[in-house]
Amino acid sequence: MATLLLRNAARVVTMDADRREVADGFVLIEDNRIVAVGGPEALPEGADAVIDLPGHVLMPGLVNTHHHMFQSLTRAVPAAQDADLFGWLKALYPIWARLTPEMVRVSTQVAMAELMLSGCTTSSDHLYLYLNGCRLDDSIEAADEIGLRFHAARGAMSLGESAGGLPPDALVEDEAAILADTRRLIETWHDPARYAMRRIVVAPCSPFSVGEGLMRDAAALARSYGVCLHTHLAENQDDVAYSRERFGKTPAEYAADLGWVGPDVWHAHCVKLDEDGIRLFARTGTGVAHCPCSNMRLASGIAPVPRMRCEGVPVGLGVDGSASNDAGHLLGEARQAMLLVRVGHGPAAMTARQALEIATLGGAKVLGRDDIGALAPGMAADCVAFDLRGLSSAGALHDPVGALVFCAPPAVALSVINGRIVVRDGRLLTLETGLLAERHNALSRRLVNGD
Ligand SMILES: [Zn+2]
């Protein structure tokens, strides 16, 4: 058994049941799980490996609940810079039609590297384009290589323009093929065990890109295997209008009628979830992935996060796809969550600590996990440390935890995922990021320019 001791951290944010913050604290790891957390009075004598963290905040790894990593290839595309959701999608669909398996693999690693360097240790990714031989396996293998805990969501689009959907017909798949591939992925990759590094999620893309039949069949399939369900819902006013016109229902009513509520379901955005929807989600334990940067970028609106949390809806944080953010900094996203909610609901609507709670425990709950999101004995050994001795937090050290969210978001100094050190001294140890960016830029040029 190998032990790793992280000690002398200026502050350990545990996110345990008492939300303890420990000064001069330590975390002791044995293999892939945490065995002890505490202050100087309980410091263990030693371990196989010891890392000192003076001036650092040590906390649970952040959890990202919504992403489309392939979109890293199409960040800041001029034709999609100033559009709303539907206009943005229509500008990008023809470009995405050229996506290849290598592009999926490289862009996924770019997105994952960015996430990991900003404190993320677990992420979901929603891949919904299966063209030119692209498979979800490409993303899963990319995650294995880089060392991120991964919930791979098998997205899908089946409703093309000619059938009243938004995407071009060339981008959609046959529904039977979608279900067969989803079943194959669950049987090949899904790990239901505690501390699992890899889970599969069933995730038809959105009400305006799949039919009702597929939504129902997908829910039945997911439940027959005990895996989670994920999709987009109530993202903006046009999304709500589409739901009312096509189905005669609000997005929440549509989800409820299809069986898409419950503790095994989480929906991205829910910016326009109404009061009845909020109460329905609270009653059923249905989760929400809140994506503040994307909601601002596409001017979708301000999600009613305080109402959701007040009613007991599980809320996690998501950076969303890299083409509508276009940054994948998860700690920065927690800061944006706090700031945006204040614009909509007042300065007391979210504290810095609540923002960190959404980014850790909130995300864990939304993904259906009770083994990540906190530093406590028996939890997975996923922890990150931020060094607050630099310029950006100078003058804020009377509250190092508040400084993490209020000041400019730092890059992570140390990251441990499943007991393995993946970032040390701010450097990713599992991949060479310079070469990765170079390759990614070449693929991006090919995708966007079509040559
Ligand atoms: Zn999305």
XYZ file of C-alpha atoms and ligand atoms in Angstrom:
452
model
C 0.000 0.000 0.000
C 1.437 3.418 -0.967
C 0.854 6.499 1.182
C 1.037 10.162 0.197
C 0.962 12.965 2.774
C 0.012 16.510 1.735
C 0.862 18.732 4.706
C 1.288 22.254 6.059
C -1.388 23.703 3.763
C -2.329 27.235 4.840
C -5.943 26.115 4.744
C -7.621 22.777 4.023
C -11.177 23.198 2.716
C -12.787 19.855 3.534
C -16.384 20.258 2.282
C -17.142 17.579 4.874
C -20.467 17.422 6.723
C -19.393 20.309 9.005
C -17.733 22.267 6.142
C -14.557 22.429 8.253
C -11.697 24.636 7.130
C -8.460 23.570 8.827
C -5.457 25.878 9.257
C -1.993 24.300 8.703
C -3.799 21.160 7.665
C -2.927 17.848 6.077
C -4.531 15.113 3.977
C -3.226 11.553 4.146
C -3.847 9.336 1.116
C -3.508 5.572 0.917
C -3.532 4.257 -2.646
C -6.584 5.873 -4.254
C -8.495 7.012 -1.180
C -8.236 9.490 1.671
C -7.613 7.981 5.107
C -7.126 11.056 7.328
C -7.635 14.844 7.287
C -6.715 17.213 10.094
C -4.604 19.928 11.674
C -1.044 20.050 13.081
C -2.025 18.308 16.313
C -2.897 15.114 14.409
C -0.162 15.263 11.734
C 1.041 11.742 10.826
C 4.754 11.058 11.300
C 5.507 10.363 7.680
C 4.493 8.598 4.497
C 6.024 7.034 1.382
C 5.831 10.479 -0.242
C 5.399 13.863 1.443
C 4.525 17.194 -0.174
C 4.636 20.460 1.771
C 2.105 23.098 0.779
C 2.912 26.362 2.608
C 0.735 29.259 1.441
C -1.580 26.900 -0.452
C -5.296 26.205 -0.163
C -5.859 22.457 -0.379
C -9.354 21.387 -1.353
C -11.408 18.642 -3.034
C -10.918 18.449 -6.800
C -13.510 20.442 -8.727
C -16.225 18.648 -10.695
C -17.304 19.741 -14.173
C -20.814 18.569 -15.051
C -21.244 19.833 -18.618
C -18.896 20.158 -21.585
C -18.520 19.510 -25.313
C -14.785 19.066 -25.532
C -14.634 18.718 -29.329
C -15.690 22.375 -29.530
C -12.172 23.405 -28.439
C -11.413 23.197 -32.181
C -13.930 25.948 -32.915
C -13.319 28.574 -30.248
C -13.964 32.185 -31.210
C -15.020 31.332 -34.790
C -15.841 34.821 -36.162
C -19.199 33.815 -37.712
C -20.370 32.452 -34.336
C -18.969 35.128 -32.043
C -22.023 37.333 -31.730
C -25.016 35.012 -32.120
C -27.628 33.570 -29.765
C -27.996 29.816 -29.203
C -29.801 28.809 -32.402
C -27.801 31.212 -34.616
C -24.565 30.064 -33.016
C -25.432 26.391 -33.617
C -26.409 27.023 -37.242
C -23.093 28.790 -37.879
C -21.108 25.908 -36.408
C -22.992 22.784 -37.594
C -21.469 22.828 -41.131
C -17.963 23.160 -39.663
C -18.501 20.364 -37.137
C -19.639 18.089 -40.009
C -15.930 17.628 -40.860
C -14.986 16.284 -37.396
C -12.669 13.228 -37.400
C -11.664 10.703 -34.713
C -8.218 12.307 -34.363
C -9.865 15.699 -33.867
C -12.064 14.270 -31.106
C -9.062 12.730 -29.375
C -6.824 15.814 -29.512
C -9.530 18.380 -28.681
C -10.691 16.240 -25.760
C -7.176 16.238 -24.358
C -6.848 20.003 -24.823
C -10.109 20.531 -22.940
C -9.119 18.063 -20.230
C -5.668 19.612 -19.780
C -7.253 23.037 -19.343
C -9.725 21.670 -16.833
C -7.047 19.831 -14.861
C -4.802 22.884 -14.735
C -7.691 24.888 -13.283
C -8.481 22.431 -10.490
C -10.833 19.912 -12.094
C -10.422 16.244 -11.191
C -13.716 14.837 -12.541
C -15.528 15.853 -15.694
C -18.407 14.800 -17.839
C -18.280 15.339 -21.590
C -21.283 15.378 -23.898
C -20.240 14.254 -27.391
C -23.159 14.292 -29.834
C -21.480 14.083 -33.281
C -20.806 10.612 -34.655
C -19.632 11.288 -38.184
C -16.664 10.148 -40.232
C -15.949 7.268 -37.841
C -15.958 9.323 -34.597
C -16.759 7.262 -31.510
C -17.123 8.009 -27.803
C -14.261 5.533 -27.320
C -11.974 8.268 -28.739
C -12.845 10.520 -25.775
C -12.615 7.715 -23.238
C -9.144 6.692 -24.381
C -8.060 10.348 -24.284
C -9.216 10.564 -20.651
C -7.399 7.358 -19.733
C -4.168 8.737 -21.106
C -4.369 12.114 -19.368
C -5.641 10.654 -16.076
C -8.928 12.525 -15.547
C -11.913 10.905 -13.772
C -14.453 10.820 -16.579
C -18.210 10.528 -17.092
C -18.522 10.093 -20.864
C -21.984 11.067 -22.113
C -23.133 9.351 -25.312
C -24.928 12.254 -26.954
C -27.031 11.906 -30.089
C -29.006 13.876 -32.652
C -31.768 12.185 -34.651
C -34.107 15.014 -35.696
C -32.803 16.826 -38.779
C -34.092 20.004 -40.373
C -36.442 18.146 -42.724
C -38.212 16.596 -39.705
C -38.557 19.922 -37.845
C -35.285 19.779 -35.907
C -32.488 22.357 -35.861
C -29.417 20.415 -37.144
C -28.811 19.698 -40.849
C -29.986 16.220 -41.893
C -26.400 15.180 -42.623
C -25.501 15.442 -38.922
C -28.171 13.161 -37.462
C -28.077 9.425 -36.785
C -30.572 6.605 -37.024
C -32.294 6.044 -33.653
C -31.818 2.266 -33.584
C -28.104 2.724 -34.273
C -27.837 5.287 -31.452
C -29.394 2.891 -28.950
C -27.248 -0.029 -30.109
C -24.045 1.999 -29.818
C -25.073 3.301 -26.387
C -25.638 -0.262 -25.182
C -22.235 -1.294 -26.544
C -20.524 1.612 -24.751
C -22.143 0.808 -21.404
C -21.196 -2.851 -21.682
C -17.636 -2.051 -22.765
C -16.718 0.854 -20.486
C -19.135 1.575 -17.637
C -17.780 1.018 -14.122
C -20.443 1.286 -11.391
C -17.970 0.640 -8.537
C -16.936 3.141 -5.856
C -13.897 5.194 -6.963
C -14.712 4.415 -10.628
C -12.552 6.398 -13.073
C -14.971 5.884 -15.954
C -18.734 5.938 -16.265
C -21.062 6.108 -19.242
C -24.051 8.465 -19.404
C -27.008 8.246 -21.826
C -27.455 11.709 -23.341
C -29.615 12.535 -26.409
C -28.671 16.123 -27.228
C -31.700 18.413 -26.787
C -35.480 18.660 -27.363
C -34.834 20.371 -30.723
C -32.455 17.702 -32.058
C -33.998 14.353 -31.026
C -37.498 12.883 -31.197
C -39.683 11.994 -28.219
C -39.396 8.280 -28.979
C -35.627 8.321 -28.603
C -35.910 10.260 -25.334
C -38.218 7.582 -23.902
C -36.148 4.665 -25.214
C -32.947 6.254 -23.924
C -34.441 6.622 -20.434
C -35.553 2.981 -20.430
C -32.137 1.817 -21.638
C -30.262 3.888 -19.027
C -32.451 2.571 -16.222
C -32.068 -1.033 -17.311
C -28.307 -0.614 -16.737
C -28.467 1.805 -13.786
C -26.577 4.570 -15.596
C -27.356 8.309 -15.531
C -29.216 10.452 -18.077
C -28.205 13.896 -19.293
C -29.456 16.445 -21.835
C -29.948 20.193 -22.446
C -33.135 21.829 -21.138
C -34.732 25.278 -21.038
C -31.539 26.944 -22.180
C -33.104 30.198 -23.388
C -36.416 31.748 -24.434
C -36.297 30.243 -27.958
C -35.797 26.789 -26.441
C -38.931 27.293 -24.310
C -40.880 28.626 -27.325
C -39.871 25.561 -29.375
C -41.080 23.264 -26.580
C -44.421 25.060 -26.293
C -44.997 25.117 -30.063
C -43.899 21.589 -30.874
C -44.995 19.690 -27.756
C -47.511 22.068 -26.147
C -45.537 21.810 -22.908
C -42.994 23.708 -20.865
C -39.525 22.105 -20.906
C -40.088 20.759 -17.372
C -43.447 19.213 -18.355
C -41.822 17.703 -21.441
C -39.027 16.179 -19.326
C -41.484 14.827 -16.758
C -43.731 13.218 -19.413
C -40.742 11.414 -20.938
C -39.487 10.070 -17.612
C -36.545 12.458 -17.647
C -36.700 13.401 -13.959
C -35.161 11.652 -10.965
C -31.888 11.457 -9.035
C -30.297 9.716 -12.044
C -31.002 12.672 -14.387
C -29.292 16.031 -14.780
C -30.102 18.783 -17.260
C -27.705 21.423 -18.579
C -28.543 25.145 -18.235
C -32.202 25.343 -17.078
C -31.881 29.129 -17.380
C -35.623 29.361 -18.054
C -36.819 26.641 -15.680
C -40.098 27.976 -14.219
C -41.296 27.754 -10.597
C -43.263 24.545 -11.240
C -40.164 23.079 -12.866
C -37.972 24.043 -9.919
C -40.355 22.361 -7.479
C -40.601 19.283 -9.725
C -36.807 18.994 -9.888
C -36.545 19.415 -6.097
C -39.228 16.780 -5.454
C -37.618 14.259 -7.798
C -33.948 15.020 -7.059
C -33.310 16.011 -10.693
C -29.980 17.803 -11.098
C -28.918 20.935 -12.978
C -25.575 21.797 -14.599
C -25.217 25.561 -14.239
C -23.017 27.090 -16.977
C -22.696 30.825 -16.253
C -20.083 31.812 -18.897
C -21.967 30.140 -21.732
C -25.240 31.686 -20.545
C -23.600 35.122 -20.638
C -21.758 34.530 -23.935
C -24.961 33.526 -25.762
C -27.067 36.015 -23.756
C -29.329 33.153 -22.676
C -30.119 34.743 -19.322
C -29.462 34.266 -15.608
C -30.436 30.870 -14.208
C -32.558 30.926 -11.029
C -29.822 29.186 -9.030
C -30.773 30.657 -5.611
C -34.382 29.449 -6.031
C -33.146 26.010 -7.117
C -30.828 25.697 -4.126
C -33.446 27.047 -1.743
C -35.889 24.335 -2.889
C -33.207 21.640 -2.731
C -32.462 21.066 -6.429
C -28.947 19.556 -6.808
C -26.869 22.144 -8.720
C -23.411 21.520 -10.168
C -21.133 23.689 -12.266
C -20.277 23.314 -15.961
C -17.919 25.204 -18.243
C -20.055 24.061 -21.227
C -18.531 23.519 -24.667
C -15.426 25.438 -25.586
C -17.174 27.188 -28.478
C -19.588 29.013 -26.166
C -17.354 29.855 -23.235
C -14.523 29.850 -24.717
C -12.435 29.206 -21.633
C -12.241 25.946 -19.744
C -11.099 27.335 -16.385
C -13.284 25.605 -13.810
C -12.244 27.708 -10.806
C -12.869 30.770 -12.986
C -16.324 29.360 -13.723
C -17.065 29.194 -9.977
C -16.140 32.876 -9.774
C -18.465 33.669 -12.698
C -21.266 31.695 -11.033
C -20.963 33.868 -7.945
C -20.779 37.099 -9.929
C -23.605 36.335 -12.368
C -26.024 35.212 -9.689
C -25.397 38.509 -7.895
C -26.299 40.501 -10.998
C -29.633 38.739 -11.102
C -30.418 38.235 -7.440
C -28.390 40.634 -5.267
C -24.995 40.604 -3.522
C -26.012 38.070 -0.869
C -27.362 35.563 -3.410
C -24.163 33.501 -3.417
C -21.073 33.538 -1.197
C -17.595 32.488 -2.313
C -17.899 29.336 -0.214
C -21.257 28.461 -1.776
C -19.663 28.836 -5.219
C -16.941 26.363 -4.195
C -19.568 24.036 -2.755
C -21.465 23.972 -6.063
C -18.166 23.270 -7.863
C -17.329 20.284 -5.616
C -20.130 18.663 -3.610
C -22.798 20.029 -5.954
C -21.165 18.501 -9.008
C -20.611 15.185 -7.236
C -24.298 14.953 -6.335
C -25.387 15.861 -9.855
C -23.182 13.090 -11.297
C -24.650 10.623 -8.801
C -21.490 10.175 -6.721
C -20.905 10.149 -2.973
C -17.203 9.269 -3.205
C -15.899 12.598 -4.591
C -16.402 16.298 -3.769
C -15.096 16.314 -0.179
C -11.892 15.618 1.728
C -12.792 13.037 4.350
C -11.745 9.479 5.236
C -13.201 7.022 2.740
C -13.491 9.552 -0.090
C -11.594 9.170 -3.371
C -8.126 10.727 -3.321
C -8.986 13.665 -5.607
C -7.492 16.872 -4.251
C -6.045 20.087 -5.602
C -3.886 22.846 -4.157
C -3.706 26.491 -5.235
C -0.677 28.598 -4.302
C -1.853 31.965 -2.973
C 1.584 33.505 -2.535
C 1.507 35.277 -5.906
C 0.433 38.729 -7.022
C -3.215 38.036 -7.773
C -4.139 37.239 -4.173
C -1.659 39.566 -2.483
C -3.619 41.520 0.120
C -6.398 38.942 0.443
C -4.766 36.404 2.727
C -6.940 37.313 5.714
C -9.379 34.970 3.935
C -7.512 32.564 1.651
C -10.699 30.651 0.792
C -12.585 33.799 -0.165
C -9.512 34.944 -2.126
C -9.720 31.833 -4.323
C -13.078 32.977 -5.697
C -12.917 36.781 -5.444
C -9.425 37.312 -6.894
C -8.236 36.432 -10.394
C -8.497 32.641 -10.622
C -5.058 31.029 -10.307
C -3.907 27.888 -12.103
C -3.628 24.807 -9.920
C -0.234 24.082 -8.329
C -0.835 20.441 -7.411
C -3.490 17.969 -8.486
C -3.976 14.412 -7.311
C -6.569 12.244 -9.070
C -7.388 8.809 -7.712
C -4.166 8.960 -5.674
C -1.966 9.773 -8.674
C -0.125 13.098 -8.914
C -1.118 14.534 -12.302
C -0.081 18.182 -11.822
C 3.007 19.241 -9.839
C 4.388 22.791 -9.546
C 1.714 23.882 -12.008
C 2.873 21.464 -14.712
C 0.785 18.672 -16.200
C 2.760 15.438 -15.807
C 0.714 13.128 -18.016
C 0.949 14.939 -21.395
C 3.207 17.462 -23.090
C 0.929 20.470 -23.482
C 3.072 22.406 -26.002
C 2.954 19.640 -28.587
C -0.713 19.072 -27.847
C -1.608 22.716 -28.565
C 0.432 22.676 -31.771
C -1.333 19.569 -33.078
C -4.696 20.983 -31.994
C -4.134 24.220 -33.893
C -3.305 22.315 -37.090
C -6.482 20.224 -36.735
C -8.544 23.319 -35.923
C -7.325 25.024 -39.118
C -8.267 21.959 -41.124
C -11.719 21.733 -39.526
C -12.655 25.411 -39.761
C -11.215 26.070 -43.220
C -12.206 22.716 -44.642
C -8.824 22.046 -46.248
Zn -24.083 22.185 -23.846
